[in-house]
mmCIF file of C-alpha atoms and ligand atoms in Angstrom:
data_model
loop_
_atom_site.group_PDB
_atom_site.id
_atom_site.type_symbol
_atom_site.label_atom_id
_atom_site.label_comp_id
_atom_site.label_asym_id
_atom_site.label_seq_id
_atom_site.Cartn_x
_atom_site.Cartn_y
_atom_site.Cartn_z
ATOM 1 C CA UNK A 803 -1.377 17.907 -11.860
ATOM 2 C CA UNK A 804 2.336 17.272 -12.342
ATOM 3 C CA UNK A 805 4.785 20.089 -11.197
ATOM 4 C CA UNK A 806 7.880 20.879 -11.595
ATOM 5 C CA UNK A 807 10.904 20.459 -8.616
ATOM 6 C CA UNK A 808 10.727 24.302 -8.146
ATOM 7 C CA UNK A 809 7.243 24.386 -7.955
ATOM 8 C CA UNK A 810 6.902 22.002 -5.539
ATOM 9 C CA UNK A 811 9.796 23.448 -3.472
ATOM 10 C CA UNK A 812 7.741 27.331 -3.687
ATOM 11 C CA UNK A 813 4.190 25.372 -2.590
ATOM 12 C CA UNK A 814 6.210 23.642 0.608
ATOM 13 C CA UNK A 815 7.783 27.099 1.594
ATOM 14 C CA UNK A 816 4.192 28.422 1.614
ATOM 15 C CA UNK A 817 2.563 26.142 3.399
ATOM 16 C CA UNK A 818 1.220 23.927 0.790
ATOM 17 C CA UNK A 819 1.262 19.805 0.666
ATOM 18 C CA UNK A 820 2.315 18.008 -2.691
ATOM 19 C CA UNK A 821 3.290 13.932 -3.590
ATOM 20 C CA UNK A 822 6.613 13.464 -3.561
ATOM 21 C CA UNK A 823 8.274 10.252 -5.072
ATOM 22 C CA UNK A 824 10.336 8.023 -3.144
ATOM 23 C CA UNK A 825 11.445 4.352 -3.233
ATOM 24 C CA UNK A 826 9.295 3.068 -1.397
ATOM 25 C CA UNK A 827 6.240 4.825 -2.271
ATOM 26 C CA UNK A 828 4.542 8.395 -2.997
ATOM 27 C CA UNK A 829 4.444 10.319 0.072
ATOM 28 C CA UNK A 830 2.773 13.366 0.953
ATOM 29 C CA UNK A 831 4.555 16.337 1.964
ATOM 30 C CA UNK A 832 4.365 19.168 4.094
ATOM 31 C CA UNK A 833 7.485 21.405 5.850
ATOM 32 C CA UNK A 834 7.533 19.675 9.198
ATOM 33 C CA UNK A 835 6.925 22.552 11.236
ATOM 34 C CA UNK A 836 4.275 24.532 9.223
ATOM 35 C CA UNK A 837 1.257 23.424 11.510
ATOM 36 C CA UNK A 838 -1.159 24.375 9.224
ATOM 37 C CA UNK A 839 0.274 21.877 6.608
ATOM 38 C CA UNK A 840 0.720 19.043 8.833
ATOM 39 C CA UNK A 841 -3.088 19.729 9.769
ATOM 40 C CA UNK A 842 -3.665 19.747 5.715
ATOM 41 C CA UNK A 843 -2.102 16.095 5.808
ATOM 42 C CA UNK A 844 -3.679 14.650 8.824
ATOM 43 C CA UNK A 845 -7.072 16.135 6.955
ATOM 44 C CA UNK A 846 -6.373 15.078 2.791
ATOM 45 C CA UNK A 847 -5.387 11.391 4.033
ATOM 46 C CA UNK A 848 -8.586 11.204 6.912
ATOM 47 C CA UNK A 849 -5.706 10.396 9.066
ATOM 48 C CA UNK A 850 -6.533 9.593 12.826
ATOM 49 C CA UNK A 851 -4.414 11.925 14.992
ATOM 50 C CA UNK A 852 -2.828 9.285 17.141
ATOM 51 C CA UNK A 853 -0.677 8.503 14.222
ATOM 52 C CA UNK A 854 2.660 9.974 14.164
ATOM 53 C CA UNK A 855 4.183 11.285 11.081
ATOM 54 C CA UNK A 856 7.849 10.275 9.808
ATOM 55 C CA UNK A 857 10.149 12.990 9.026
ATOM 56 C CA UNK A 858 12.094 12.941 5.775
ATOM 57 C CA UNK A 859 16.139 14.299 5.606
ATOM 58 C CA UNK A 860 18.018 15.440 2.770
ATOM 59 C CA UNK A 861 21.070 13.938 4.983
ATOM 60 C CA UNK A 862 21.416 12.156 8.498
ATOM 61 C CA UNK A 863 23.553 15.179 9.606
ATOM 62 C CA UNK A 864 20.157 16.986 10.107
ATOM 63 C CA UNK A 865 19.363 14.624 12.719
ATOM 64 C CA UNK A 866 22.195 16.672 14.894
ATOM 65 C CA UNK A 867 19.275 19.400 15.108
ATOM 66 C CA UNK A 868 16.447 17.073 16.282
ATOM 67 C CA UNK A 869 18.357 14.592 18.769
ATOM 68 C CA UNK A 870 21.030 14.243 21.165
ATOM 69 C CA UNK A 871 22.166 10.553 20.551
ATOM 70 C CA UNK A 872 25.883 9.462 20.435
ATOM 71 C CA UNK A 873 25.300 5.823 20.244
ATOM 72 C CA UNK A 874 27.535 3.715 17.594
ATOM 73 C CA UNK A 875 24.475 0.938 16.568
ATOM 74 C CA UNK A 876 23.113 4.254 15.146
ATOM 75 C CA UNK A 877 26.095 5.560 13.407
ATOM 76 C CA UNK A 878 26.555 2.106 12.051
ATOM 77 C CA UNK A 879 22.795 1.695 10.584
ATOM 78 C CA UNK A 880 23.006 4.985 8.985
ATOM 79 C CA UNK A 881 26.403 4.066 7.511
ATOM 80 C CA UNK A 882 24.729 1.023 5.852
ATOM 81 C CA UNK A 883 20.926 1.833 4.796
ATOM 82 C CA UNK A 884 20.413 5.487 4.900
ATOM 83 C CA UNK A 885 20.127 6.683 2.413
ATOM 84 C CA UNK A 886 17.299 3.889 2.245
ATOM 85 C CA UNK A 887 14.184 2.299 3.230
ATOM 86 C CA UNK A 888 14.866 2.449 6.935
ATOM 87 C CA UNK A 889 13.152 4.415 9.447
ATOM 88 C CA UNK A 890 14.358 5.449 12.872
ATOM 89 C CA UNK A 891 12.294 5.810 16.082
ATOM 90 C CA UNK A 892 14.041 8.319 18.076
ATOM 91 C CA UNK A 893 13.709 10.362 21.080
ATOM 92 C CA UNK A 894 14.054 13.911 21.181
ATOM 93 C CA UNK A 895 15.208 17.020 22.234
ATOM 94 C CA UNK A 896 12.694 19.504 23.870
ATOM 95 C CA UNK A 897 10.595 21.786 21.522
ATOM 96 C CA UNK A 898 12.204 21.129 18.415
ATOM 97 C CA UNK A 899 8.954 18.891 16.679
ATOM 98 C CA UNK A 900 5.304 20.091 16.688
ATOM 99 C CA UNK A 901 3.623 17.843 19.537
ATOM 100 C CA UNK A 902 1.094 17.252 16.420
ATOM 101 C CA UNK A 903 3.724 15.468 13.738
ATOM 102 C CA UNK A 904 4.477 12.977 16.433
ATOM 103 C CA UNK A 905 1.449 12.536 17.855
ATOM 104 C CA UNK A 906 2.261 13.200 21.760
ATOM 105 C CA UNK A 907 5.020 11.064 21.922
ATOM 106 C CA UNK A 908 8.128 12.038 23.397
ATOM 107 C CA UNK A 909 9.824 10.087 20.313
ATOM 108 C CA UNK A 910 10.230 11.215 16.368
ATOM 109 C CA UNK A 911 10.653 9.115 13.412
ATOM 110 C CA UNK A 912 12.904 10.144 10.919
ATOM 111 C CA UNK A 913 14.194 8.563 7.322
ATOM 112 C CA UNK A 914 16.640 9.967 4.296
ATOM 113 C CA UNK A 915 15.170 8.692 1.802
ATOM 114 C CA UNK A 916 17.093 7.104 -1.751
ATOM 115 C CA UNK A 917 15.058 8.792 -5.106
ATOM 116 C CA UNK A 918 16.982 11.490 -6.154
ATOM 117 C CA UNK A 919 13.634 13.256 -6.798
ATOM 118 C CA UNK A 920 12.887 13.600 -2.843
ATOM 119 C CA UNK A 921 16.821 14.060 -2.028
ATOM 120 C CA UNK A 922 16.842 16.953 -4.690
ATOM 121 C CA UNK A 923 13.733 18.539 -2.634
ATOM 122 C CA UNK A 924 14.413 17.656 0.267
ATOM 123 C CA UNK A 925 17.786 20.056 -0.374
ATOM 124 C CA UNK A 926 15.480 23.057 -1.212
ATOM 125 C CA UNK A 927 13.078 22.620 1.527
ATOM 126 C CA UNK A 928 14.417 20.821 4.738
ATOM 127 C CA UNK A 929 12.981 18.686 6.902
ATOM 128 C CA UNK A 930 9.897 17.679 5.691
ATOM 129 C CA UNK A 931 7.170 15.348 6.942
ATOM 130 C CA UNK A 932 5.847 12.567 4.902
ATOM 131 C CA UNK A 933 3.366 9.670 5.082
ATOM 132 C CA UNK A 934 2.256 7.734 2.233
ATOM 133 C CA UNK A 935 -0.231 9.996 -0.360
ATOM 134 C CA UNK A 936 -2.772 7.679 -0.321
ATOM 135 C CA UNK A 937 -6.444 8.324 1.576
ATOM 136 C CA UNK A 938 -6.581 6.372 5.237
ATOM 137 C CA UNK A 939 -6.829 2.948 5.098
ATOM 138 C CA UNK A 940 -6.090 2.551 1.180
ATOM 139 C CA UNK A 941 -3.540 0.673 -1.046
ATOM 140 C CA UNK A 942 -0.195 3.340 -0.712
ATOM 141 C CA UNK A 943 0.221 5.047 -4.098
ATOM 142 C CA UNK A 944 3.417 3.564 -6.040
ATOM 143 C CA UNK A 945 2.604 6.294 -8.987
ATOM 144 C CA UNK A 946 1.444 9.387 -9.435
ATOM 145 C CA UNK A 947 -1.316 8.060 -11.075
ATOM 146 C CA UNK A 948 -2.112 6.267 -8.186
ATOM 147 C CA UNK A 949 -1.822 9.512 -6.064
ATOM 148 C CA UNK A 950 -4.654 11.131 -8.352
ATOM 149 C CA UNK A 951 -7.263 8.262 -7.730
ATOM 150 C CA UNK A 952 -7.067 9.344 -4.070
ATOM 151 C CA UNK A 953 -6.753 13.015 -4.464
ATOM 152 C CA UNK A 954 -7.999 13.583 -8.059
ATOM 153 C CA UNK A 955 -6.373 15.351 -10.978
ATOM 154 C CA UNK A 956 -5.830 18.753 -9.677
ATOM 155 C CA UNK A 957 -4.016 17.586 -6.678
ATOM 156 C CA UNK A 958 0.031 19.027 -7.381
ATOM 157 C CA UNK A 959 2.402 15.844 -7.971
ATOM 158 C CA UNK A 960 5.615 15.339 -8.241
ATOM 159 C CA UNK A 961 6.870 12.830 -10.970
ATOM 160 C CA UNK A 962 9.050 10.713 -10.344
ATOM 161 C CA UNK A 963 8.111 6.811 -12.172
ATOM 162 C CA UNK A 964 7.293 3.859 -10.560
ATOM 163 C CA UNK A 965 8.949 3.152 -6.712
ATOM 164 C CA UNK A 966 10.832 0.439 -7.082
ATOM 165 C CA UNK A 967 10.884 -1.052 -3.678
ATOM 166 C CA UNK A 968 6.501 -0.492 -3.712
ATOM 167 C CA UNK A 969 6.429 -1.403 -0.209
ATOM 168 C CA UNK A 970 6.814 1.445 2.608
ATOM 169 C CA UNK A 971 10.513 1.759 4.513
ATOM 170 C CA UNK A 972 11.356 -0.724 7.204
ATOM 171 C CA UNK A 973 10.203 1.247 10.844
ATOM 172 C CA UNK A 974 13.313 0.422 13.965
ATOM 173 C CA UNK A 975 13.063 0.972 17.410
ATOM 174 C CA UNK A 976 15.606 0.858 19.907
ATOM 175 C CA UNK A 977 14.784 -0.139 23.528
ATOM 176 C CA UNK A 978 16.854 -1.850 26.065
ATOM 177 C CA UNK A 979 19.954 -2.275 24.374
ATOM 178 C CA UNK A 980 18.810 -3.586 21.364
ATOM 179 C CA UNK A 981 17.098 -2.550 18.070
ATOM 180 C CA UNK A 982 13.425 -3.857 17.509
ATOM 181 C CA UNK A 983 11.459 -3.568 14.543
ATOM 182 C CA UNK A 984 7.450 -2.443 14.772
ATOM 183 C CA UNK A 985 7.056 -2.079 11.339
ATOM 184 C CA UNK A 986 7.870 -4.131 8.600
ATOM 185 C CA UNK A 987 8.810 -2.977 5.312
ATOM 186 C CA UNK A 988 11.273 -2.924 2.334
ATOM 187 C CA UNK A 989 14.178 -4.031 4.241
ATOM 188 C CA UNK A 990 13.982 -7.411 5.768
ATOM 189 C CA UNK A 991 14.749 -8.594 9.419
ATOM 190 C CA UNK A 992 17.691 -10.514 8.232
ATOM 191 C CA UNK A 993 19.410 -7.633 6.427
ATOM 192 C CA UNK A 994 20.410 -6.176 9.483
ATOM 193 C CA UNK A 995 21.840 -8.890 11.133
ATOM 194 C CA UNK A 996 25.659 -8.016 9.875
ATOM 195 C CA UNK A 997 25.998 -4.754 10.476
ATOM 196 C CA UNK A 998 24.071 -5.237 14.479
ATOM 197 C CA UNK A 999 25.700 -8.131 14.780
ATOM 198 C CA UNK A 1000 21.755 -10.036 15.592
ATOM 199 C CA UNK A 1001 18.354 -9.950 13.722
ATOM 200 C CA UNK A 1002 16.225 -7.781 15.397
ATOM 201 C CA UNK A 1003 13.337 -8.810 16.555
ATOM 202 C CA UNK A 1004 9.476 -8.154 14.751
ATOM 203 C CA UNK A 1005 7.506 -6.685 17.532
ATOM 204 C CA UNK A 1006 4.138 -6.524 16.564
ATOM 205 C CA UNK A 1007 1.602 -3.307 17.483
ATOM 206 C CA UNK A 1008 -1.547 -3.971 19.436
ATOM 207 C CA UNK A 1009 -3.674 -2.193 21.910
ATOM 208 C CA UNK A 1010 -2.159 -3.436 24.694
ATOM 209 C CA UNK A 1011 1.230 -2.361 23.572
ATOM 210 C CA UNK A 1012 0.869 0.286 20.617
ATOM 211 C CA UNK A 1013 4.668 0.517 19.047
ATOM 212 C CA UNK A 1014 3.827 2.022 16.446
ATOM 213 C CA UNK A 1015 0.487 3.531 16.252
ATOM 214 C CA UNK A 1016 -0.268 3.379 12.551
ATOM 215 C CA UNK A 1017 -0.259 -0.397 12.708
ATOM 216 C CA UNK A 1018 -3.441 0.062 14.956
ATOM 217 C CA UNK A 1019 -5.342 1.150 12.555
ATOM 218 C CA UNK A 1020 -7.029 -0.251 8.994
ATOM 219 C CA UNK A 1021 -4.255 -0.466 6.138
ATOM 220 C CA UNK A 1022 -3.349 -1.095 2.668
ATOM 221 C CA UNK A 1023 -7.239 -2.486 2.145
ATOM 222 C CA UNK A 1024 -8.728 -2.074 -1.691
ATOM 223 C CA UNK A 1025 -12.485 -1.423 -1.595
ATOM 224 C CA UNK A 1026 -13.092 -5.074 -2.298
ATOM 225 C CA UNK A 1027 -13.275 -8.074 0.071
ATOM 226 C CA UNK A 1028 -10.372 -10.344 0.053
ATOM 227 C CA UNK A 1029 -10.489 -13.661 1.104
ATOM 228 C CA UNK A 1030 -6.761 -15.410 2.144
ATOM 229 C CA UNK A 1031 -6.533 -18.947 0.944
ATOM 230 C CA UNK A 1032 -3.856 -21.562 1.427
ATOM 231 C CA UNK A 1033 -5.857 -24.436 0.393
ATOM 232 C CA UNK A 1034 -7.583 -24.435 -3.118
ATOM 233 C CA UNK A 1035 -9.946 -26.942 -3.873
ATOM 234 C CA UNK A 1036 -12.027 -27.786 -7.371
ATOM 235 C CA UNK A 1037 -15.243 -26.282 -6.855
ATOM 236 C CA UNK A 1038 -13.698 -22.601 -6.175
ATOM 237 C CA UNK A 1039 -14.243 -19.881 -8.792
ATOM 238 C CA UNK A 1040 -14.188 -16.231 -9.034
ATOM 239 C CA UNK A 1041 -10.435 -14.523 -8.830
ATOM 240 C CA UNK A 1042 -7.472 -14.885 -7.242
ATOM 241 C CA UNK A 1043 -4.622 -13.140 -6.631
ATOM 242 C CA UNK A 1044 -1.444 -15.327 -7.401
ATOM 243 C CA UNK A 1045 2.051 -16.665 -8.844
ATOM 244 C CA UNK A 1046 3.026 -17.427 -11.996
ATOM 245 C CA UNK A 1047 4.642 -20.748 -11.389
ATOM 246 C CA UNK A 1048 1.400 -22.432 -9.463
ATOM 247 C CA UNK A 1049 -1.377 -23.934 -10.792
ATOM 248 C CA UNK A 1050 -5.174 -23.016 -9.525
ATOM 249 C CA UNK A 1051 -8.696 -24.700 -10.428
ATOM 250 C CA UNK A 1052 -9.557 -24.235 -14.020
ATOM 251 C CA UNK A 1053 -12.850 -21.788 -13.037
ATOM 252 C CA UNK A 1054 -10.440 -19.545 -11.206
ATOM 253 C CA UNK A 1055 -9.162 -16.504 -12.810
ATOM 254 C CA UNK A 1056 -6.403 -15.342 -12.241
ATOM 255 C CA UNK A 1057 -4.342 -11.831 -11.470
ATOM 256 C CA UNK A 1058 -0.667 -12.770 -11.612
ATOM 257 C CA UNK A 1059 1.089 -10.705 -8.258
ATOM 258 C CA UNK A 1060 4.354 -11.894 -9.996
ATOM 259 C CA UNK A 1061 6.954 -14.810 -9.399
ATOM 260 C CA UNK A 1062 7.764 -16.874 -6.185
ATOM 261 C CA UNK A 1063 11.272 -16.607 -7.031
ATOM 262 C CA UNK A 1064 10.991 -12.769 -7.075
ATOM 263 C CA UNK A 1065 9.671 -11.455 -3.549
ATOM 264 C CA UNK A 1066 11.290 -8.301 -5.004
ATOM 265 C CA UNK A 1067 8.665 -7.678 -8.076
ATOM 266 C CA UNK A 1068 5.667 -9.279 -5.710
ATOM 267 C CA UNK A 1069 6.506 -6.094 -3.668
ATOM 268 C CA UNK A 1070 6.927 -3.728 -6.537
ATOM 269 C CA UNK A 1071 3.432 -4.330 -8.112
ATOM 270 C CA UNK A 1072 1.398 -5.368 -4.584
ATOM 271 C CA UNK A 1073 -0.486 -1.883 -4.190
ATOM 272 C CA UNK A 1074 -0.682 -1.504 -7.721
ATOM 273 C CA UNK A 1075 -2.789 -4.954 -7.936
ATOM 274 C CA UNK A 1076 -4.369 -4.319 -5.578
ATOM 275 C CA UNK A 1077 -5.785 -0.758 -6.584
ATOM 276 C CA UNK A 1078 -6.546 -2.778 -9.950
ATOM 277 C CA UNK A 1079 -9.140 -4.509 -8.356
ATOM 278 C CA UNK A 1080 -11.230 -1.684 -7.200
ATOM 279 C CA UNK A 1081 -10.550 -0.017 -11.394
ATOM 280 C CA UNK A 1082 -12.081 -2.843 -12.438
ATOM 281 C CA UNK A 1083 -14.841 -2.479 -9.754
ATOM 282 C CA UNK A 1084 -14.048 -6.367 -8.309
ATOM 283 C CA UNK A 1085 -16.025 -6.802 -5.351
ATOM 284 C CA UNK A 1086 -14.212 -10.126 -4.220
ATOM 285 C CA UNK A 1087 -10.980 -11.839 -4.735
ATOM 286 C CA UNK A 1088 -9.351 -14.582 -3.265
ATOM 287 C CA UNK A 1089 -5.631 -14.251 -2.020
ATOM 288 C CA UNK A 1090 -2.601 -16.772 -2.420
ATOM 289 C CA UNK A 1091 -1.678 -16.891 0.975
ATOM 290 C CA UNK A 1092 0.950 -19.961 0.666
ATOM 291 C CA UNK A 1093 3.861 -17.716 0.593
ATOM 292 C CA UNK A 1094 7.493 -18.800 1.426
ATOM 293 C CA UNK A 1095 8.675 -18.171 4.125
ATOM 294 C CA UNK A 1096 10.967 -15.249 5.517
ATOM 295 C CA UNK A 1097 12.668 -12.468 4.118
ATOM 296 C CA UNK A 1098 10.749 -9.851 1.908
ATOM 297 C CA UNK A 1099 7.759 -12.589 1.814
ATOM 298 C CA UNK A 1100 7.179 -11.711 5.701
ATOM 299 C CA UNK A 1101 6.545 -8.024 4.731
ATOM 300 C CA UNK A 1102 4.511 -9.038 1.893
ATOM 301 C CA UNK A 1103 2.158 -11.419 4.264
ATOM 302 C CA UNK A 1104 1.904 -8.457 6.684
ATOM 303 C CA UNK A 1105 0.492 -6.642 3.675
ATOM 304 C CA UNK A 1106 -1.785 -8.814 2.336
ATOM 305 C CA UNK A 1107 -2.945 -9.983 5.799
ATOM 306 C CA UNK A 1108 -3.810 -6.403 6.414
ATOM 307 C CA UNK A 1109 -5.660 -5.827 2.929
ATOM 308 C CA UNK A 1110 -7.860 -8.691 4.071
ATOM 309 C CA UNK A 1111 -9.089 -7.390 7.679
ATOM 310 C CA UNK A 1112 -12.614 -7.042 7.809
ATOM 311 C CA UNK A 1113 -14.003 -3.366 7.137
HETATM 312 O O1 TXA B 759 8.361 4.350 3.178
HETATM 313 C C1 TXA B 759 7.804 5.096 3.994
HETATM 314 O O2 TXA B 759 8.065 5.064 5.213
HETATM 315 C C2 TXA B 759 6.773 6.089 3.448
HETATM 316 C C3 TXA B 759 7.496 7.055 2.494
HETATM 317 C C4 TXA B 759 6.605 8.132 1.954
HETATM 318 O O3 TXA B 759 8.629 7.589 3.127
HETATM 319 N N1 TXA B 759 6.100 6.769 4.499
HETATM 320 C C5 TXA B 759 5.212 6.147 5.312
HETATM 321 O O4 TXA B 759 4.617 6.968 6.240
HETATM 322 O O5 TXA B 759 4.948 4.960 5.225
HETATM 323 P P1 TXA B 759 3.270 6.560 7.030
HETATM 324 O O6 TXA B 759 2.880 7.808 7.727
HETATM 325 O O7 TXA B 759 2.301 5.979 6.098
HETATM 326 O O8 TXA B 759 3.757 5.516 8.078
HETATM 327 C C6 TXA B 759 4.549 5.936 9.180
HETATM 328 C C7 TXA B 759 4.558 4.881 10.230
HETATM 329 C C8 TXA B 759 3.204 4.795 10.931
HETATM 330 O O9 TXA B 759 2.868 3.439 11.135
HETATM 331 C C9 TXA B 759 3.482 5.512 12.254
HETATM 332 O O10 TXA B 759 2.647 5.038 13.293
HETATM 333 C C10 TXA B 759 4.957 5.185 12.491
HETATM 334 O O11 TXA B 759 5.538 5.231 11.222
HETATM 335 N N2 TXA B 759 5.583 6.184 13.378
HETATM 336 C C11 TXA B 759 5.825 7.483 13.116
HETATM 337 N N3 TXA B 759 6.349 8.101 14.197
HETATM 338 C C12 TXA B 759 6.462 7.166 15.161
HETATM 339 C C13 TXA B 759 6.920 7.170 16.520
HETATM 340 N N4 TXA B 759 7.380 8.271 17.098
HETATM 341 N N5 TXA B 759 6.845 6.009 17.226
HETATM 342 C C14 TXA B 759 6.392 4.866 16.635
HETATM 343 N N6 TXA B 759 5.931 4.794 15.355
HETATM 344 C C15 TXA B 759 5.967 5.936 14.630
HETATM 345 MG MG1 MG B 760 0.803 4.704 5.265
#
């Protein structure tokens, strides 16, 4: 059900959870310190409670009420990407974030994001907490259409068009000295290198050391199985998800994710293709995985390797 801004401003004062566009992708939103609505999130999505939410600003300023940091690698990364697909791993002062929205930890993440559609609320409302609107485990929702597959048709959205970026915000940590990132996303590695001064290093989550908890769990996965394939070879058939310029075997059919020259558009449409295959009720496709290398391509390998994990 599409709403207006007011509306959707009124149902976050009261408690309520809406889809709010950004430019990354739909996110879900509740007022960060309503507990009831954060427990509405963590239950709509089937979230597991060891993942932390991120929490959304109209303007870094607001951080001044969450955290105590003077540090100038900050002041320079807000400078530069907020507002933008870059989120922050922070720690925080005492008391000031429900133990719930950041799962335990004695850290908060926190992101302004770009669509003027979220900004504009975000003015109205304050803080407000956010993770992608789609159900646990699912393709994120890069329309609102999108967001009513998961939530169905009476669930109240916010329009806002297609995210451009289509790929979820860039996730920094800093430890030691130095920024790290533990999630990859619509910013790459390399565009931070002039304004650090080095390319901060992908740390990647696992149980051993669990960065960043949501990277633990199942992601981005459409219902049906996908296989990731680097080598093709005559006798293949079925579909396959892949690029424009390449050539497969002639009983291959195939679902064009876009150009190799564009990393850009393969991110835009990626969920969307993929929540194509389970419309058309595929049960199997096979994956392009011979991507170039570096840049927005790593983030788009992350994704698709993470589509493809076994249920
Ligand atoms: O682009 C985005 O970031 C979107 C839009 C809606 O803003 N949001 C989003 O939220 O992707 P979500 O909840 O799907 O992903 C948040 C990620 C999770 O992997 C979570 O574990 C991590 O951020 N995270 C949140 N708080 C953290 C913390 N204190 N320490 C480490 N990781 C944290
Ligand atoms: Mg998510």
């Amino acid at each position: 059900m599409r709403i207006t801004l007011a509306n959707a401003a009124d149902i976050l004062k009261n408690g309520g959870v809406v889809a709010v566009p950004t430019e990354t992708v739909y996110g879900l939103a509740a007022s960060f310190d309503n507990i009831h609505a954060v427990e509405s999130i963590f239950a709509l999505k089937g979230r597991p409670s060891n993942n932390p939410l991120i929490i959304h600003l109209a303007c870094s300023r607001d951080l001044s009420r969450f955290c105590d940091i003077e540090s100038q690698s900050l002041r320079l990364l807000d400078k530069s990407f907020w507002p933008g697909p870059m989120t922050l791993v922070l720690p925080i002062k005492a008391d000031v974030i429900p133990s719930r929205v950041r799962a335990g930890l004695s850290t908060a993440a926190f992101r302004v994001p770009q669509h003027p559609v979220a900004l504009k609320l975000l003015q109205l409302t304050g803080p407000l907490v956010m993770p992608s609107a789609n159900l646990s485990g699912r393709p994120s929702a890069t329309t609102s259409h999108h967001v009513e597959e998961d939530f169905g048709f009476d669930f109240p959205v916010l329009e806002g068009g297609g995210c451009d970026k289509g790929v979820e915000s860039t996730v920094l940590i800093y430890d030691s000295g130095r920024w790290s990132i533990i999630r990859q996303g619509a910013l790459t590695a390399e565009s931070f290198r002039d304004v650090l001064g080095y390319t901060p290093e992908i740390k990647t989550t696992n149980k051993e050391s669990p960065l960043c908890p949501g990277q633990l769990h199942r992601h981005y996965a459409p219902r049906a199985k996908l296989q990731l394939v680097t080598v093709f070879t005559p006798e293949m058939n079925g579909l396959v998800l892949g690029f424009k310029e390449r050539k497969y075997p002639k009983n291959l059919t195939v679902i064009c994710m876009g150009s190799l020259d564009s990393p850009e558009g393969v991110a835009e449409n990626l969920y969307k293709t993929l929540r194509e295959l389970d419309s058309e009720n595929i049960e199997s496709a096979r994956v392009d995985y011979d991507l170039p290398s570096g840049g927005l391509w790593q983030t788009i390998a992350e994704r698709l390797g993470k589509a493809a994990e076994e249920k």
